[in-house]
Amino acid sequence: MERPPSPVATVVAGRVVVDRMLRADWPRVAEVYAEGIATGNATFETEVPTWARWDALHLDEPRLVARIDDRIQGWTAVRPVSDREVYRGRVECSLYIAAEARGQGVGEALMQELAARADAAGLWTLEAIVFPENRASVRMLEASGFRVVGRRERLARLHGAWRDVLLLERRSPLVA
């Protein structure tokens, strides 16, 4: 099945093709999300939400998928950190990479395009909340212009154990 054209040009980084996420992509996006959940070091979530719940929590743009050889190998999306108007340009980003594609530049390609589209949309801060044990994600985010701004200790329990998180952020260079 041929994909409808994206309203924004597809980005190609090596073998990785980054494009807008469509509703039809959800089954594979959910699989990749489930792989991240299974690691125990990606999220406090313990199961993949329904499409309706996930869709309601995330902004329509930017939502992106990354493909290698036409197979979705990662995704990223943003959600508001607050419903207050003063925080409208501050969002939390999620990024998940399929186990088979980790270490192949998928995260970097997704984050580069996410940042460009977030800047264009007037989003002035991208936040990421990462378990400190997820060193690969921290390194990728730092390489993408994020900085660690704090550590929240014993933020919540996951599988009965208290977990710390790092808060990272990227400020848009386009916002004065």
Short mmCIF file of C-alpha atoms in Angstrom, two decimals:
data_model
loop_
_atom_site.label_atom_id
_atom_site.label_comp_id
_atom_site.label_asym_id
_atom_site.label_seq_id
_atom_site.Cartn_x
_atom_site.Cartn_y
_atom_site.Cartn_z
CA MET A 1 0.00 0.00 0.00
CA GLU A 2 1.42 3.37 -0.99
CA ARG A 3 1.53 6.06 1.67
CA PRO A 4 -0.18 9.36 1.01
CA PRO A 5 2.30 12.21 0.57
CA SER A 6 3.39 13.91 3.76
CA PRO A 7 2.63 17.61 4.10
CA VAL A 8 6.30 18.05 4.97
CA ALA A 9 9.07 16.53 2.89
CA THR A 10 10.40 13.17 4.02
CA VAL A 11 13.84 13.31 5.59
CA VAL A 12 16.43 10.71 4.73
CA ALA A 13 19.43 10.14 7.00
CA GLY A 14 21.48 7.29 5.60
CA ARG A 15 19.07 4.33 5.41
CA VAL A 16 16.66 5.94 7.88
CA VAL A 17 13.58 7.64 6.43
CA VAL A 18 11.68 9.92 8.82
CA ASP A 19 8.12 10.91 8.04
CA ARG A 20 4.86 11.98 9.64
CA MET A 21 3.12 9.32 11.76
CA LEU A 22 -0.27 8.28 10.43
CA ARG A 23 -3.12 6.51 12.22
CA ALA A 24 -2.42 3.47 10.07
CA ASP A 25 1.07 3.27 11.62
CA TRP A 26 -0.32 2.60 15.12
CA PRO A 27 -0.07 -1.22 15.14
CA ARG A 28 3.70 -1.13 14.48
CA VAL A 29 4.19 1.95 16.68
CA ALA A 30 2.46 0.04 19.49
CA GLU A 31 4.81 -2.94 18.96
CA VAL A 32 7.87 -0.70 19.24
CA TYR A 33 6.35 0.95 22.32
CA ALA A 34 5.77 -2.49 23.89
CA GLU A 35 9.43 -3.39 23.33
CA GLY A 36 10.45 -0.23 25.18
CA ILE A 37 8.09 -0.98 28.05
CA ALA A 38 9.50 -4.51 28.31
CA THR A 39 13.03 -3.18 28.96
CA GLY A 40 11.92 -1.71 32.29
CA ASN A 41 14.14 1.31 31.62
CA ALA A 42 12.08 3.35 29.17
CA THR A 43 8.88 4.40 30.94
CA PHE A 44 6.72 4.07 34.02
CA GLU A 45 3.97 2.69 31.75
CA THR A 46 3.42 -1.04 32.12
CA GLU A 47 1.24 -1.57 29.05
CA VAL A 48 0.64 0.09 25.72
CA PRO A 49 -2.43 2.34 25.79
CA THR A 50 -5.17 2.15 23.22
CA TRP A 51 -4.84 4.32 20.14
CA ALA A 52 -7.69 6.53 21.41
CA ARG A 53 -5.96 7.21 24.73
CA TRP A 54 -2.52 7.73 23.16
CA ASP A 55 -3.96 10.01 20.47
CA ALA A 56 -5.83 12.13 23.04
CA LEU A 57 -2.65 12.72 25.07
CA HIS A 58 -0.32 13.73 22.21
CA LEU A 59 -0.26 16.79 19.99
CA ASP A 60 -1.13 16.18 16.34
CA GLU A 61 2.22 17.60 15.26
CA PRO A 62 4.96 16.67 15.39
CA ARG A 63 4.39 12.92 15.37
CA LEU A 64 7.05 11.04 13.46
CA VAL A 65 8.07 7.53 12.50
CA ALA A 66 11.42 6.28 11.24
CA ARG A 67 11.66 3.50 8.70
CA ILE A 68 14.48 1.33 7.50
CA ASP A 69 13.60 -0.56 4.33
CA ASP A 70 9.96 0.55 4.70
CA ARG A 71 9.60 -1.01 8.19
CA ILE A 72 8.89 1.32 11.14
CA GLN A 73 11.85 1.09 13.50
CA GLY A 74 11.09 4.01 15.79
CA TRP A 75 8.71 6.81 16.62
CA THR A 76 8.53 10.09 18.46
CA ALA A 77 5.72 12.40 19.57
CA VAL A 78 5.10 15.21 22.02
CA ARG A 79 2.50 15.97 24.67
CA PRO A 80 1.83 19.16 26.58
CA VAL A 81 3.36 19.40 30.04
CA SER A 82 0.41 21.52 31.19
CA ASP A 83 -2.93 22.77 29.90
CA ARG A 84 -2.11 26.28 31.12
CA GLU A 85 -1.68 28.78 28.29
CA VAL A 86 1.68 30.07 29.59
CA TYR A 87 3.20 26.61 29.03
CA ARG A 88 1.82 26.04 25.50
CA GLY A 89 5.32 25.93 23.99
CA ARG A 90 6.74 23.48 26.51
CA VAL A 91 6.22 19.80 25.68
CA GLU A 92 7.41 16.41 26.84
CA CYS A 93 8.78 14.21 24.09
CA SER A 94 8.69 10.44 23.81
CA LEU A 95 11.01 8.46 21.57
CA TYR A 96 11.12 4.68 21.17
CA ILE A 97 13.37 2.55 18.96
CA ALA A 98 12.74 -1.07 17.95
CA ALA A 99 15.17 -3.50 19.55
CA GLU A 100 16.41 -4.62 16.12
CA ALA A 101 17.29 -1.04 15.13
CA ARG A 102 19.01 0.30 18.25
CA GLY A 103 22.44 1.74 17.59
CA GLN A 104 21.70 2.43 13.89
CA GLY A 105 21.09 6.19 14.09
CA VAL A 106 17.29 5.95 14.22
CA GLY A 107 17.01 7.94 17.45
CA GLU A 108 19.29 10.69 16.19
CA ALA A 109 17.38 10.98 12.91
CA LEU A 110 14.04 11.15 14.71
CA MET A 111 15.25 13.68 17.27
CA GLN A 112 16.82 15.91 14.62
CA GLU A 113 13.55 16.07 12.70
CA LEU A 114 11.46 16.40 15.86
CA ALA A 115 13.54 19.39 16.96
CA ALA A 116 13.26 21.05 13.54
CA ARG A 117 9.49 20.61 13.42
CA ALA A 118 9.05 21.66 17.05
CA ASP A 119 11.05 24.83 16.36
CA ALA A 120 8.94 25.57 13.28
CA ALA A 121 5.76 25.07 15.33
CA GLY A 122 6.90 27.57 17.98
CA LEU A 123 7.55 24.97 20.68
CA TRP A 124 10.30 26.54 22.76
CA THR A 125 11.22 23.68 25.09
CA LEU A 126 11.37 19.93 24.54
CA GLU A 127 11.52 18.00 27.81
CA ALA A 128 12.62 14.40 28.20
CA ILE A 129 12.26 12.31 31.36
CA VAL A 130 14.72 9.42 31.34
CA PHE A 131 15.73 6.75 33.80
CA PRO A 132 19.44 7.30 34.66
CA GLU A 133 20.12 3.65 33.79
CA ASN A 134 19.09 4.35 30.19
CA ARG A 135 22.52 5.70 29.30
CA ALA A 136 22.09 5.30 25.54
CA SER A 137 19.05 7.60 25.60
CA VAL A 138 20.82 10.17 27.74
CA ARG A 139 23.83 10.19 25.36
CA MET A 140 21.59 10.50 22.29
CA LEU A 141 19.59 13.35 23.83
CA GLU A 142 22.74 15.22 24.88
CA ALA A 143 24.14 14.80 21.35
CA SER A 144 20.84 16.27 20.09
CA GLY A 145 21.18 19.47 22.11
CA PHE A 146 19.48 18.44 25.36
CA ARG A 147 21.04 19.10 28.75
CA VAL A 148 20.37 17.49 32.10
CA VAL A 149 18.63 20.07 34.29
CA GLY A 150 17.90 17.88 37.26
CA ARG A 151 17.40 14.54 38.90
CA ARG A 152 14.14 13.64 40.60
CA GLU A 153 14.79 11.02 43.24
CA ARG A 154 12.32 8.27 44.04
CA LEU A 155 9.80 9.85 41.69
CA ALA A 156 7.57 6.77 41.43
CA ARG A 157 7.54 3.02 41.82
CA LEU A 158 7.90 0.66 38.92
CA HIS A 159 7.39 -3.05 39.61
CA GLY A 160 7.64 -2.31 43.33
CA ALA A 161 10.93 -0.41 43.19
CA TRP A 162 11.42 3.33 43.60
CA ARG A 163 12.94 4.88 40.48
CA ASP A 164 14.82 8.11 39.92
CA VAL A 165 14.55 10.04 36.66
CA LEU A 166 16.66 12.64 34.93
CA LEU A 167 14.97 15.70 33.47
CA LEU A 168 16.57 16.86 30.25
CA GLU A 169 15.54 19.79 28.10
CA ARG A 170 16.31 21.38 24.77
CA ARG A 171 15.55 25.05 24.27
CA SER A 172 14.73 26.21 20.77
CA PRO A 173 17.35 28.53 19.32
CA LEU A 174 14.53 30.33 17.47
CA VAL A 175 12.85 31.64 20.62
CA ALA A 176 14.39 34.80 22.08
#
